[in-house]
Amino acid sequence: MSKEIIQPRTRGFISLSSHPDGLKFLVKKQIDKVNKTEITNIKNVLVVGSSMGYGLASTIYSLYGLGANTLGVCYERPPLKAKTGSAGWYNSGELIKYAESAGLNLNVVNGDAFNDNTKKSVIELLENTYGQIDLLIYSLASPRRIDSNGITWNSTLKPIGSDVSLKNINLQSNTFETSSISKATEEEINATTKVMGGEDWDDWVTELSAHNLISENFKTVAFSYVGPKVTEQIYRTGTIGIAKKHLESTVKLINNKLNNSSTNSRALISVNKAIVTQASSAIPGVPLYMSMLFKLMKQNNTNELAIDQIIRLFENKLLDTNAPIVDNNGFIRLDDYELENTLQDTILKQWDIMSADNFLDLIDFDQYKIDFHQIFGFNVNEIDYKQLVETDPEYSINTL
Ligand code: NAD
């Protein structure tokens, strides 16, 4: 146990510190948005990538919206002597405490989801305490994967076919720049797909199925992103886009397996909107795009945070889990407000004329910086950052 005054320490899109009290406050703020629903057929939920962003919001919804027994898997850093824990560590610990005091059931396994031993531990926990799973949310975003042969695959964010120059905001110096990014090699494309494609999602379903841990009405949802024209070269047609297409095509593979065992089971992709997270902040050009997007979406009154998107996922799209509302490709679409034509036309025009001289007039960069710092628990008005704070609270997280 140690008390400290914690200051934000960032290096570009990486934060070297996080604030337990700020994160606790923000977890509660998400909880407060959720109302218990009428959905009663989802009793047991497993969330892979449960501690941050879309996975955290899904975990909160599973508990407070569905009242489901929830098991989260994440890969977070506990506090060390001179270092705070990672933001997801505090999110998970605080959510366990909130759930406990509300009489809800949350367990969190902190370990590498790609690793066979983590899957084994989760399976054991499910067999011993939860029983069959009704819903698996796969919300993992990782820079690397060590596979079962011990090979390390690194995910890259690069264009394919040719090098690109793109408008960007330098998060270290907060300045506008044009970044040159070299095209990916075949190895980099394959490695990104190994990390962010659908292989591991399929492995999780296969493991659950092999242990008879899939209920009759089992659903599994993985998150994808399409995004706008202005980020196309770095996102949708880049290395990460290829990985996302692999994830999307894994639906068919999983569904073929599921249909052999249970007719009501189904794998689904939900295409979500851009939100400020650790993962999205790392993509060149995307923080700049989001700063413009959110400004316009706020003017339209259509901007949503992770929890709003997840509420909409469950209450508008998955309400009747046997007949989810999907597009022509079979995808749930939560990015409809983001990709709305008039809004994207405006973005294209503004993006075209944006330069170092005028970018601050076209975007809401102050809001982006607040959102970014809040990922790590900073910049919350209600928190007095001059106070000493316990950096190593007691949490019942199962660290492997
Ligand atoms: P995030 O960075 O906020 O959270 C990532 C989560 O993955 C954390 O809980 C982390 O602990 C976990 N994780 C990372 N590596 C792990 C590992 N090896 N083992 C176990 N857990 C691990 O991510 P996010 O932005 O919420 O993204 C989640 C998913 O949503 C991704 O598939 C992403 O592509 C998709 N998505 C994100 C956005 C966006 O704008 N952020 C938009 C649409 C779709």
Short mmCIF file of C-alpha atoms and ligand atoms in Angstrom, two decimals:
data_model
loop_
_atom_site.label_atom_id
_atom_site.label_comp_id
_atom_site.label_asym_id
_atom_site.label_seq_id
_atom_site.Cartn_x
_atom_site.Cartn_y
_atom_site.Cartn_z
CA MET A 1 0.00 0.00 0.00
CA SER A 2 1.41 3.42 -0.85
CA LYS A 3 -0.08 6.86 -1.25
CA GLU A 4 1.16 9.29 -3.86
CA ILE A 5 0.24 12.41 -5.75
CA ILE A 6 -0.08 11.15 -9.32
CA GLN A 7 0.61 13.38 -12.28
CA PRO A 8 -0.08 12.52 -15.93
CA ARG A 9 3.06 11.37 -17.73
CA THR A 10 2.54 10.73 -21.40
CA ARG A 11 4.86 9.92 -24.26
CA GLY A 12 2.92 10.44 -27.48
CA PHE A 13 -0.07 8.10 -27.29
CA ILE A 14 1.46 6.13 -24.40
CA SER A 15 0.68 7.02 -20.78
CA LEU A 16 3.24 6.12 -18.15
CA SER A 17 0.90 6.79 -15.23
CA SER A 18 -2.77 6.43 -14.43
CA HIS A 19 -4.99 7.76 -11.68
CA PRO A 20 -7.06 5.24 -9.65
CA ASP A 21 -9.55 7.80 -8.32
CA GLY A 22 -10.14 9.38 -11.74
CA LEU A 23 -10.69 5.96 -13.29
CA LYS A 24 -13.01 4.91 -10.45
CA PHE A 25 -15.09 8.03 -11.07
CA LEU A 26 -15.26 7.35 -14.82
CA VAL A 27 -16.22 3.69 -14.32
CA LYS A 28 -19.09 4.85 -12.10
CA LYS A 29 -20.13 7.39 -14.72
CA GLN A 30 -20.51 4.55 -17.25
CA ILE A 31 -22.39 2.39 -14.72
CA ASP A 32 -24.82 5.26 -14.08
CA LYS A 33 -25.80 5.36 -17.76
CA VAL A 34 -27.00 1.74 -17.76
CA ASN A 35 -30.51 0.66 -16.80
CA LYS A 36 -31.52 -2.94 -16.14
CA THR A 37 -33.22 -4.27 -19.29
CA GLU A 38 -35.86 -6.77 -20.20
CA ILE A 39 -33.30 -9.08 -21.85
CA THR A 40 -33.37 -12.25 -19.78
CA ASN A 41 -31.82 -14.89 -22.02
CA ILE A 42 -28.20 -13.85 -21.40
CA LYS A 43 -27.18 -15.23 -18.02
CA ASN A 44 -23.43 -15.84 -18.38
CA VAL A 45 -21.09 -13.52 -20.29
CA LEU A 46 -17.39 -13.77 -21.12
CA VAL A 47 -15.64 -10.59 -22.28
CA VAL A 48 -12.14 -10.88 -23.77
CA GLY A 49 -10.50 -7.44 -23.54
CA SER A 50 -12.68 -6.39 -20.60
CA SER A 51 -10.69 -3.61 -18.96
CA MET A 52 -10.74 -0.70 -21.42
CA GLY A 53 -12.74 0.87 -24.25
CA TYR A 54 -15.48 -1.23 -25.84
CA GLY A 55 -14.70 -4.29 -23.71
CA LEU A 56 -15.04 -2.36 -20.45
CA ALA A 57 -18.36 -0.87 -21.60
CA SER A 58 -19.56 -4.38 -22.57
CA THR A 59 -18.57 -5.72 -19.14
CA ILE A 60 -20.43 -2.89 -17.42
CA TYR A 61 -23.50 -3.50 -19.57
CA SER A 62 -23.41 -7.26 -18.96
CA LEU A 63 -23.48 -6.62 -15.23
CA TYR A 64 -25.82 -3.67 -14.86
CA GLY A 65 -27.96 -4.01 -17.99
CA LEU A 66 -28.31 -7.78 -18.14
CA GLY A 67 -27.57 -8.75 -14.53
CA ALA A 68 -25.40 -11.50 -16.03
CA ASN A 69 -22.64 -13.43 -14.28
CA THR A 70 -19.68 -11.86 -16.03
CA LEU A 71 -16.10 -13.02 -16.52
CA GLY A 72 -13.59 -10.57 -17.94
CA VAL A 73 -10.18 -11.31 -19.44
CA CYS A 74 -7.62 -8.54 -19.80
CA TYR A 75 -3.88 -8.00 -19.85
CA GLU A 76 -3.02 -5.21 -17.47
CA ARG A 77 -0.05 -4.13 -15.41
CA PRO A 78 -0.47 -4.17 -11.63
CA PRO A 79 1.23 -1.34 -9.72
CA LEU A 80 4.96 -1.72 -9.11
CA LYS A 81 7.01 0.13 -6.51
CA ALA A 82 7.72 3.26 -8.53
CA LYS A 83 4.95 2.92 -11.08
CA THR A 84 1.18 3.07 -10.98
CA GLY A 85 -0.79 0.18 -12.43
CA SER A 86 -2.14 0.50 -15.96
CA ALA A 87 -5.52 2.16 -16.42
CA GLY A 88 -7.26 -1.15 -17.16
CA TRP A 89 -5.94 -2.56 -13.87
CA TYR A 90 -7.76 0.13 -11.88
CA ASN A 91 -10.87 -0.02 -14.10
CA SER A 92 -11.12 -3.76 -13.46
CA GLY A 93 -10.45 -3.56 -9.73
CA GLU A 94 -12.92 -0.74 -9.18
CA LEU A 95 -15.59 -2.42 -11.30
CA ILE A 96 -15.24 -5.62 -9.25
CA LYS A 97 -15.80 -3.55 -6.10
CA TYR A 98 -18.82 -1.73 -7.52
CA ALA A 99 -20.32 -5.01 -8.78
CA GLU A 100 -19.78 -6.69 -5.42
CA SER A 101 -21.55 -3.92 -3.54
CA ALA A 102 -24.47 -4.11 -6.00
CA GLY A 103 -24.76 -7.89 -5.52
CA LEU A 104 -23.53 -8.59 -9.05
CA ASN A 105 -21.05 -11.25 -10.08
CA LEU A 106 -17.82 -10.23 -11.83
CA ASN A 107 -14.54 -12.10 -11.99
CA VAL A 108 -11.52 -10.80 -13.87
CA VAL A 109 -8.66 -12.94 -15.14
CA ASN A 110 -5.56 -10.87 -15.89
CA GLY A 111 -3.45 -12.76 -18.41
CA ASP A 112 -2.50 -12.98 -22.05
CA ALA A 113 -5.67 -14.02 -23.89
CA PHE A 114 -3.61 -15.47 -26.76
CA ASN A 115 -1.91 -17.88 -24.39
CA ASP A 116 -3.22 -21.46 -24.06
CA ASN A 117 -2.71 -21.39 -20.28
CA THR A 118 -4.98 -18.33 -19.95
CA LYS A 119 -7.67 -20.10 -21.97
CA LYS A 120 -7.22 -23.17 -19.74
CA SER A 121 -7.63 -21.10 -16.55
CA VAL A 122 -10.74 -19.40 -17.92
CA ILE A 123 -12.24 -22.73 -18.95
CA GLU A 124 -11.58 -24.14 -15.46
CA LEU A 125 -13.22 -21.13 -13.84
CA LEU A 126 -16.24 -21.47 -16.12
CA GLU A 127 -16.54 -25.21 -15.47
CA ASN A 128 -16.26 -24.73 -11.72
CA THR A 129 -18.46 -21.69 -11.23
CA TYR A 130 -20.33 -20.25 -14.23
CA GLY A 131 -21.37 -23.12 -16.47
CA GLN A 132 -22.26 -22.52 -20.10
CA ILE A 133 -21.70 -19.13 -21.70
CA ASP A 134 -24.55 -17.32 -23.49
CA LEU A 135 -22.46 -14.47 -24.86
CA LEU A 136 -18.79 -14.03 -25.71
CA ILE A 137 -17.69 -10.47 -26.48
CA TYR A 138 -14.31 -10.41 -28.20
CA SER A 139 -12.87 -6.91 -27.78
CA LEU A 140 -9.16 -7.44 -27.76
CA ALA A 141 -6.83 -4.79 -29.18
CA SER A 142 -3.18 -5.69 -28.89
CA PRO A 143 0.11 -4.64 -30.47
CA ARG A 144 1.48 -8.20 -30.40
CA ARG A 145 0.74 -11.86 -30.01
CA ILE A 146 2.94 -14.73 -28.91
CA ASP A 147 1.38 -17.82 -30.43
CA SER A 148 1.34 -21.35 -29.01
CA ASN A 149 4.62 -22.13 -30.84
CA GLY A 150 6.32 -19.24 -29.05
CA ILE A 151 6.48 -17.08 -32.21
CA THR A 152 5.97 -13.35 -31.66
CA TRP A 153 3.81 -11.49 -34.19
CA ASN A 154 3.79 -7.69 -34.18
CA SER A 155 0.86 -5.69 -35.45
CA THR A 156 1.70 -2.67 -37.64
CA LEU A 157 -0.33 0.31 -38.82
CA LYS A 158 0.85 0.77 -42.39
CA PRO A 159 -0.60 1.31 -45.85
CA ILE A 160 -0.50 -1.45 -48.44
CA GLY A 161 0.80 -1.13 -52.00
CA SER A 162 2.45 2.27 -51.77
CA ASP A 163 3.87 4.69 -49.21
CA VAL A 164 1.49 7.42 -48.03
CA SER A 165 1.69 10.95 -46.67
CA LEU A 166 -1.12 11.80 -44.36
CA LYS A 167 -2.29 14.68 -42.26
CA ASN A 168 -1.67 13.94 -38.64
CA ILE A 169 -1.46 15.44 -35.22
CA ASN A 170 1.72 14.85 -33.28
CA LEU A 171 0.52 13.93 -29.79
CA GLN A 172 3.94 14.59 -28.30
CA SER A 173 4.27 18.19 -29.50
CA ASN A 174 0.52 18.79 -30.20
CA THR A 175 1.41 20.10 -33.63
CA PHE A 176 0.00 19.50 -37.09
CA GLU A 177 2.24 17.51 -39.40
CA THR A 178 2.24 15.51 -42.58
CA SER A 179 3.48 12.03 -41.74
CA SER A 180 5.12 9.79 -44.29
CA ILE A 181 4.42 6.14 -43.71
CA SER A 182 6.13 3.44 -45.71
CA LYS A 183 4.13 0.61 -47.23
CA ALA A 184 3.90 -2.68 -45.37
CA THR A 185 5.82 -5.78 -46.32
CA GLU A 186 4.01 -9.11 -46.83
CA GLU A 187 5.37 -10.25 -43.45
CA GLU A 188 3.96 -7.18 -41.73
CA ILE A 189 0.54 -7.73 -43.31
CA ASN A 190 0.51 -11.38 -42.20
CA ALA A 191 1.73 -10.54 -38.71
CA THR A 192 -0.98 -7.87 -38.24
CA THR A 193 -3.62 -10.38 -39.28
CA LYS A 194 -2.19 -12.92 -36.82
CA VAL A 195 -2.64 -10.37 -34.01
CA MET A 196 -5.83 -8.52 -34.94
CA GLY A 197 -7.54 -11.01 -37.30
CA GLY A 198 -10.02 -13.67 -36.26
CA GLU A 199 -7.77 -16.62 -35.42
CA ASP A 200 -7.77 -16.10 -31.67
CA TRP A 201 -11.51 -15.35 -31.58
CA ASP A 202 -12.07 -18.69 -33.31
CA ASP A 203 -9.70 -20.39 -30.84
CA TRP A 204 -11.76 -19.10 -27.91
CA VAL A 205 -15.02 -20.40 -29.41
CA THR A 206 -13.39 -23.74 -30.26
CA GLU A 207 -12.10 -24.14 -26.69
CA LEU A 208 -15.45 -23.23 -25.15
CA SER A 209 -17.22 -25.62 -27.49
CA ALA A 210 -14.77 -28.47 -26.81
CA HIS A 211 -15.58 -28.16 -23.10
CA ASN A 212 -19.33 -28.00 -23.65
CA LEU A 213 -19.38 -24.43 -22.39
CA ILE A 214 -21.57 -23.01 -25.13
CA SER A 215 -25.26 -22.61 -24.36
CA GLU A 216 -28.04 -23.37 -26.86
CA ASN A 217 -28.58 -19.69 -27.64
CA PHE A 218 -24.90 -18.77 -27.61
CA LYS A 219 -23.93 -15.52 -29.35
CA THR A 220 -20.47 -14.14 -29.90
CA VAL A 221 -19.74 -10.60 -31.06
CA ALA A 222 -16.39 -9.17 -32.24
CA PHE A 223 -15.87 -5.49 -32.99
CA SER A 224 -14.73 -4.06 -36.28
CA TYR A 225 -14.26 -0.62 -37.80
CA VAL A 226 -14.70 0.69 -41.32
CA GLY A 227 -14.10 4.43 -40.99
CA PRO A 228 -14.06 7.29 -43.47
CA LYS A 229 -12.40 8.04 -46.79
CA VAL A 230 -9.81 10.29 -45.10
CA THR A 231 -8.28 7.45 -43.07
CA GLU A 232 -8.85 4.75 -45.68
CA GLN A 233 -5.20 4.30 -46.71
CA ILE A 234 -4.02 3.83 -43.15
CA TYR A 235 -7.07 1.97 -41.87
CA ARG A 236 -9.48 0.11 -44.11
CA THR A 237 -7.09 -0.67 -46.97
CA GLY A 238 -4.04 -0.81 -44.69
CA THR A 239 -2.62 -3.65 -42.60
CA ILE A 240 -5.22 -3.24 -39.83
CA GLY A 241 -8.02 -3.22 -42.42
CA ILE A 242 -6.80 -6.54 -43.84
CA ALA A 243 -6.77 -7.93 -40.30
CA LYS A 244 -10.32 -6.63 -39.74
CA LYS A 245 -11.48 -8.27 -42.97
CA HIS A 246 -10.00 -11.52 -41.66
CA LEU A 247 -11.89 -11.02 -38.40
CA GLU A 248 -15.08 -10.36 -40.37
CA SER A 249 -14.63 -13.48 -42.51
CA THR A 250 -14.04 -15.57 -39.37
CA VAL A 251 -17.77 -15.19 -38.65
CA LYS A 252 -18.48 -17.76 -41.36
CA LEU A 253 -15.92 -20.21 -40.00
CA ILE A 254 -17.28 -19.92 -36.47
CA ASN A 255 -20.88 -20.16 -37.63
CA ASN A 256 -20.15 -23.37 -39.55
CA LYS A 257 -18.75 -24.88 -36.38
CA LEU A 258 -21.58 -23.59 -34.20
CA ASN A 259 -24.28 -24.79 -36.54
CA ASN A 260 -22.96 -28.33 -36.21
CA SER A 261 -23.71 -28.28 -32.53
CA SER A 262 -26.50 -25.80 -31.86
CA THR A 263 -28.95 -24.11 -34.23
CA ASN A 264 -29.57 -20.91 -32.29
CA SER A 265 -25.92 -20.04 -31.84
CA ARG A 266 -24.41 -17.31 -33.94
CA ALA A 267 -21.24 -15.28 -34.41
CA LEU A 268 -21.61 -11.62 -35.32
CA ILE A 269 -19.54 -8.60 -36.20
CA SER A 270 -20.50 -5.22 -34.81
CA VAL A 271 -18.99 -2.32 -36.74
CA ASN A 272 -18.58 0.41 -34.13
CA LYS A 273 -17.85 4.11 -34.33
CA ALA A 274 -14.50 5.72 -33.62
CA ILE A 275 -13.91 6.47 -29.92
CA VAL A 276 -10.83 7.68 -28.09
CA THR A 277 -9.04 4.65 -26.64
CA GLN A 278 -5.50 3.49 -26.16
CA ALA A 279 -5.80 1.44 -29.36
CA SER A 280 -7.32 4.14 -31.60
CA SER A 281 -4.90 6.84 -30.40
CA ALA A 282 -2.03 4.81 -31.83
CA ILE A 283 -3.28 4.98 -35.43
CA PRO A 284 -1.64 7.78 -37.47
CA GLY A 285 -4.16 10.39 -38.63
CA VAL A 286 -6.98 8.96 -36.51
CA PRO A 287 -6.68 11.34 -33.50
CA LEU A 288 -6.84 14.26 -35.95
CA TYR A 289 -9.85 12.73 -37.71
CA MET A 290 -11.60 12.04 -34.38
CA SER A 291 -11.01 15.63 -33.23
CA MET A 292 -12.85 16.83 -36.33
CA LEU A 293 -15.49 14.10 -36.24
CA PHE A 294 -16.52 14.63 -32.62
CA LYS A 295 -16.79 18.39 -33.08
CA LEU A 296 -19.26 17.84 -35.93
CA MET A 297 -21.09 14.95 -34.25
CA LYS A 298 -21.57 17.06 -31.12
CA GLN A 299 -23.08 19.81 -33.25
CA ASN A 300 -25.44 17.15 -34.70
CA ASN A 301 -26.13 15.78 -31.22
CA THR A 302 -25.10 12.32 -32.41
CA ASN A 303 -21.78 11.79 -30.65
CA GLU A 304 -21.68 8.61 -28.59
CA LEU A 305 -19.15 7.28 -26.08
CA ALA A 306 -18.27 3.59 -25.69
CA ILE A 307 -21.08 2.94 -23.21
CA ASP A 308 -23.69 4.66 -25.45
CA GLN A 309 -22.63 2.45 -28.35
CA ILE A 310 -22.82 -0.70 -26.25
CA ILE A 311 -26.24 0.25 -24.87
CA ARG A 312 -27.40 0.71 -28.47
CA LEU A 313 -25.81 -2.62 -29.43
CA PHE A 314 -27.81 -4.53 -26.84
CA GLU A 315 -31.02 -2.54 -26.74
CA ASN A 316 -31.51 -1.74 -30.45
CA LYS A 317 -29.59 -4.43 -32.30
CA LEU A 318 -29.34 -7.50 -30.06
CA LEU A 319 -32.58 -7.12 -28.10
CA ASP A 320 -33.93 -10.24 -29.67
CA THR A 321 -30.67 -12.15 -29.88
CA ASN A 322 -32.18 -14.68 -32.28
CA ALA A 323 -32.87 -11.97 -34.85
CA PRO A 324 -30.20 -9.30 -34.52
CA ILE A 325 -30.55 -6.27 -36.76
CA VAL A 326 -27.84 -6.46 -39.40
CA ASP A 327 -26.90 -4.90 -42.77
CA ASN A 328 -26.61 -6.69 -46.13
CA ASN A 329 -23.27 -8.18 -45.11
CA GLY A 330 -24.75 -9.53 -41.90
CA PHE A 331 -22.93 -6.90 -39.80
CA ILE A 332 -24.47 -4.96 -36.92
CA ARG A 333 -23.83 -1.27 -37.69
CA LEU A 334 -23.21 1.18 -34.88
CA ASP A 335 -21.17 3.49 -37.09
CA ASP A 336 -24.23 4.86 -38.92
CA TYR A 337 -24.06 8.33 -37.33
CA GLU A 338 -20.32 8.55 -37.98
CA LEU A 339 -20.61 7.60 -41.63
CA GLU A 340 -23.67 9.77 -42.32
CA ASN A 341 -23.20 11.25 -45.84
CA THR A 342 -23.54 14.98 -45.12
CA LEU A 343 -21.19 14.73 -42.17
CA GLN A 344 -18.57 12.82 -44.14
CA ASP A 345 -18.86 15.31 -47.05
CA THR A 346 -18.06 18.11 -44.62
CA ILE A 347 -15.11 16.16 -43.24
CA LEU A 348 -13.74 15.56 -46.76
CA LYS A 349 -13.95 19.27 -47.60
CA GLN A 350 -12.41 20.40 -44.32
CA TRP A 351 -9.70 17.74 -44.47
CA ASP A 352 -8.72 18.96 -47.91
CA ILE A 353 -8.10 22.54 -46.81
CA MET A 354 -6.66 21.70 -43.39
CA SER A 355 -3.14 22.98 -42.71
CA ALA A 356 -0.85 23.91 -39.83
CA ASP A 357 -2.38 27.42 -39.95
CA ASN A 358 -6.05 26.54 -39.64
CA PHE A 359 -6.31 23.04 -38.10
CA LEU A 360 -7.25 24.27 -34.63
CA ASP A 361 -10.28 26.09 -36.10
CA LEU A 362 -11.51 22.90 -37.77
CA ILE A 363 -11.15 20.46 -34.90
CA ASP A 364 -11.93 20.30 -31.20
CA PHE A 365 -8.43 19.39 -30.10
CA ASP A 366 -8.99 20.49 -26.49
CA GLN A 367 -11.81 17.95 -26.19
CA TYR A 368 -9.64 15.25 -27.77
CA LYS A 369 -6.90 15.91 -25.21
CA ILE A 370 -9.43 15.70 -22.37
CA ASP A 371 -10.81 12.43 -23.75
CA PHE A 372 -7.28 11.06 -24.20
CA HIS A 373 -6.20 11.96 -20.65
CA GLN A 374 -9.42 10.52 -19.27
CA ILE A 375 -8.48 7.09 -20.65
CA PHE A 376 -5.89 7.17 -17.86
CA GLY A 377 -8.06 8.85 -15.22
CA PHE A 378 -6.76 12.42 -15.60
CA ASN A 379 -8.58 15.64 -16.44
CA VAL A 380 -11.69 14.73 -14.48
CA ASN A 381 -13.12 17.94 -13.01
CA GLU A 382 -14.48 16.21 -9.93
CA ILE A 383 -11.07 14.85 -8.87
CA ASP A 384 -8.59 16.88 -6.82
CA TYR A 385 -5.27 15.83 -8.31
CA LYS A 386 -3.31 17.51 -5.52
CA GLN A 387 -4.48 14.86 -3.05
CA LEU A 388 -2.50 11.76 -2.14
CA VAL A 389 -4.07 8.65 -3.63
CA GLU A 390 -3.65 4.94 -2.87
CA THR A 391 -1.78 3.49 -5.86
CA ASP A 392 -2.13 -0.15 -4.84
CA PRO A 393 -5.68 -0.73 -3.60
CA GLU A 394 -6.63 -4.29 -2.74
CA TYR A 395 -8.43 -5.84 -5.70
CA SER A 396 -9.57 -9.42 -6.21
CA ILE A 397 -8.22 -9.70 -9.77
CA ASN A 398 -6.98 -13.19 -10.70
CA THR A 399 -3.53 -12.48 -12.11
CA LEU A 400 -1.99 -15.42 -13.93
P1 NAD B 1 -8.65 -0.68 -25.88
O1 NAD B 1 -7.23 -0.38 -26.19
O2 NAD B 1 -9.45 0.36 -25.20
O3 NAD B 1 -8.77 -2.02 -25.00
C1 NAD B 1 -8.11 -3.20 -25.37
C2 NAD B 1 -8.44 -4.30 -24.40
O4 NAD B 1 -7.73 -5.49 -24.85
C3 NAD B 1 -7.98 -4.04 -22.97
O5 NAD B 1 -8.94 -4.55 -22.09
C4 NAD B 1 -6.70 -4.86 -22.85
O6 NAD B 1 -6.39 -5.30 -21.53
C5 NAD B 1 -7.06 -6.05 -23.74
N1 NAD B 1 -5.88 -6.76 -24.22
C6 NAD B 1 -4.88 -6.33 -25.00
N2 NAD B 1 -3.99 -7.31 -25.23
C7 NAD B 1 -4.45 -8.38 -24.56
C8 NAD B 1 -3.98 -9.72 -24.41
N3 NAD B 1 -2.87 -10.14 -24.99
N4 NAD B 1 -4.70 -10.56 -23.61
C9 NAD B 1 -5.84 -10.14 -22.99
N5 NAD B 1 -6.35 -8.91 -23.15
C10 NAD B 1 -5.65 -8.05 -23.91
O7 NAD B 1 -9.33 -1.14 -27.26
P2 NAD B 1 -10.65 -0.66 -28.02
O8 NAD B 1 -10.31 0.55 -28.81
O9 NAD B 1 -11.83 -0.68 -27.13
O10 NAD B 1 -10.78 -1.84 -29.09
C11 NAD B 1 -11.48 -3.04 -28.83
C12 NAD B 1 -11.99 -3.61 -30.14
O11 NAD B 1 -12.92 -2.67 -30.71
C13 NAD B 1 -10.87 -3.80 -31.18
O12 NAD B 1 -11.16 -4.93 -31.94
C14 NAD B 1 -11.01 -2.56 -32.04
O13 NAD B 1 -10.51 -2.72 -33.34
C15 NAD B 1 -12.53 -2.40 -32.05
N6 NAD B 1 -12.98 -1.06 -32.42
C16 NAD B 1 -12.44 0.04 -31.82
C17 NAD B 1 -12.85 1.31 -32.24
C18 NAD B 1 -12.24 2.55 -31.63
O14 NAD B 1 -12.41 3.63 -32.21
N7 NAD B 1 -11.58 2.48 -30.50
C19 NAD B 1 -13.84 1.44 -33.24
C20 NAD B 1 -14.42 0.31 -33.78
C21 NAD B 1 -13.98 -0.96 -33.37
#
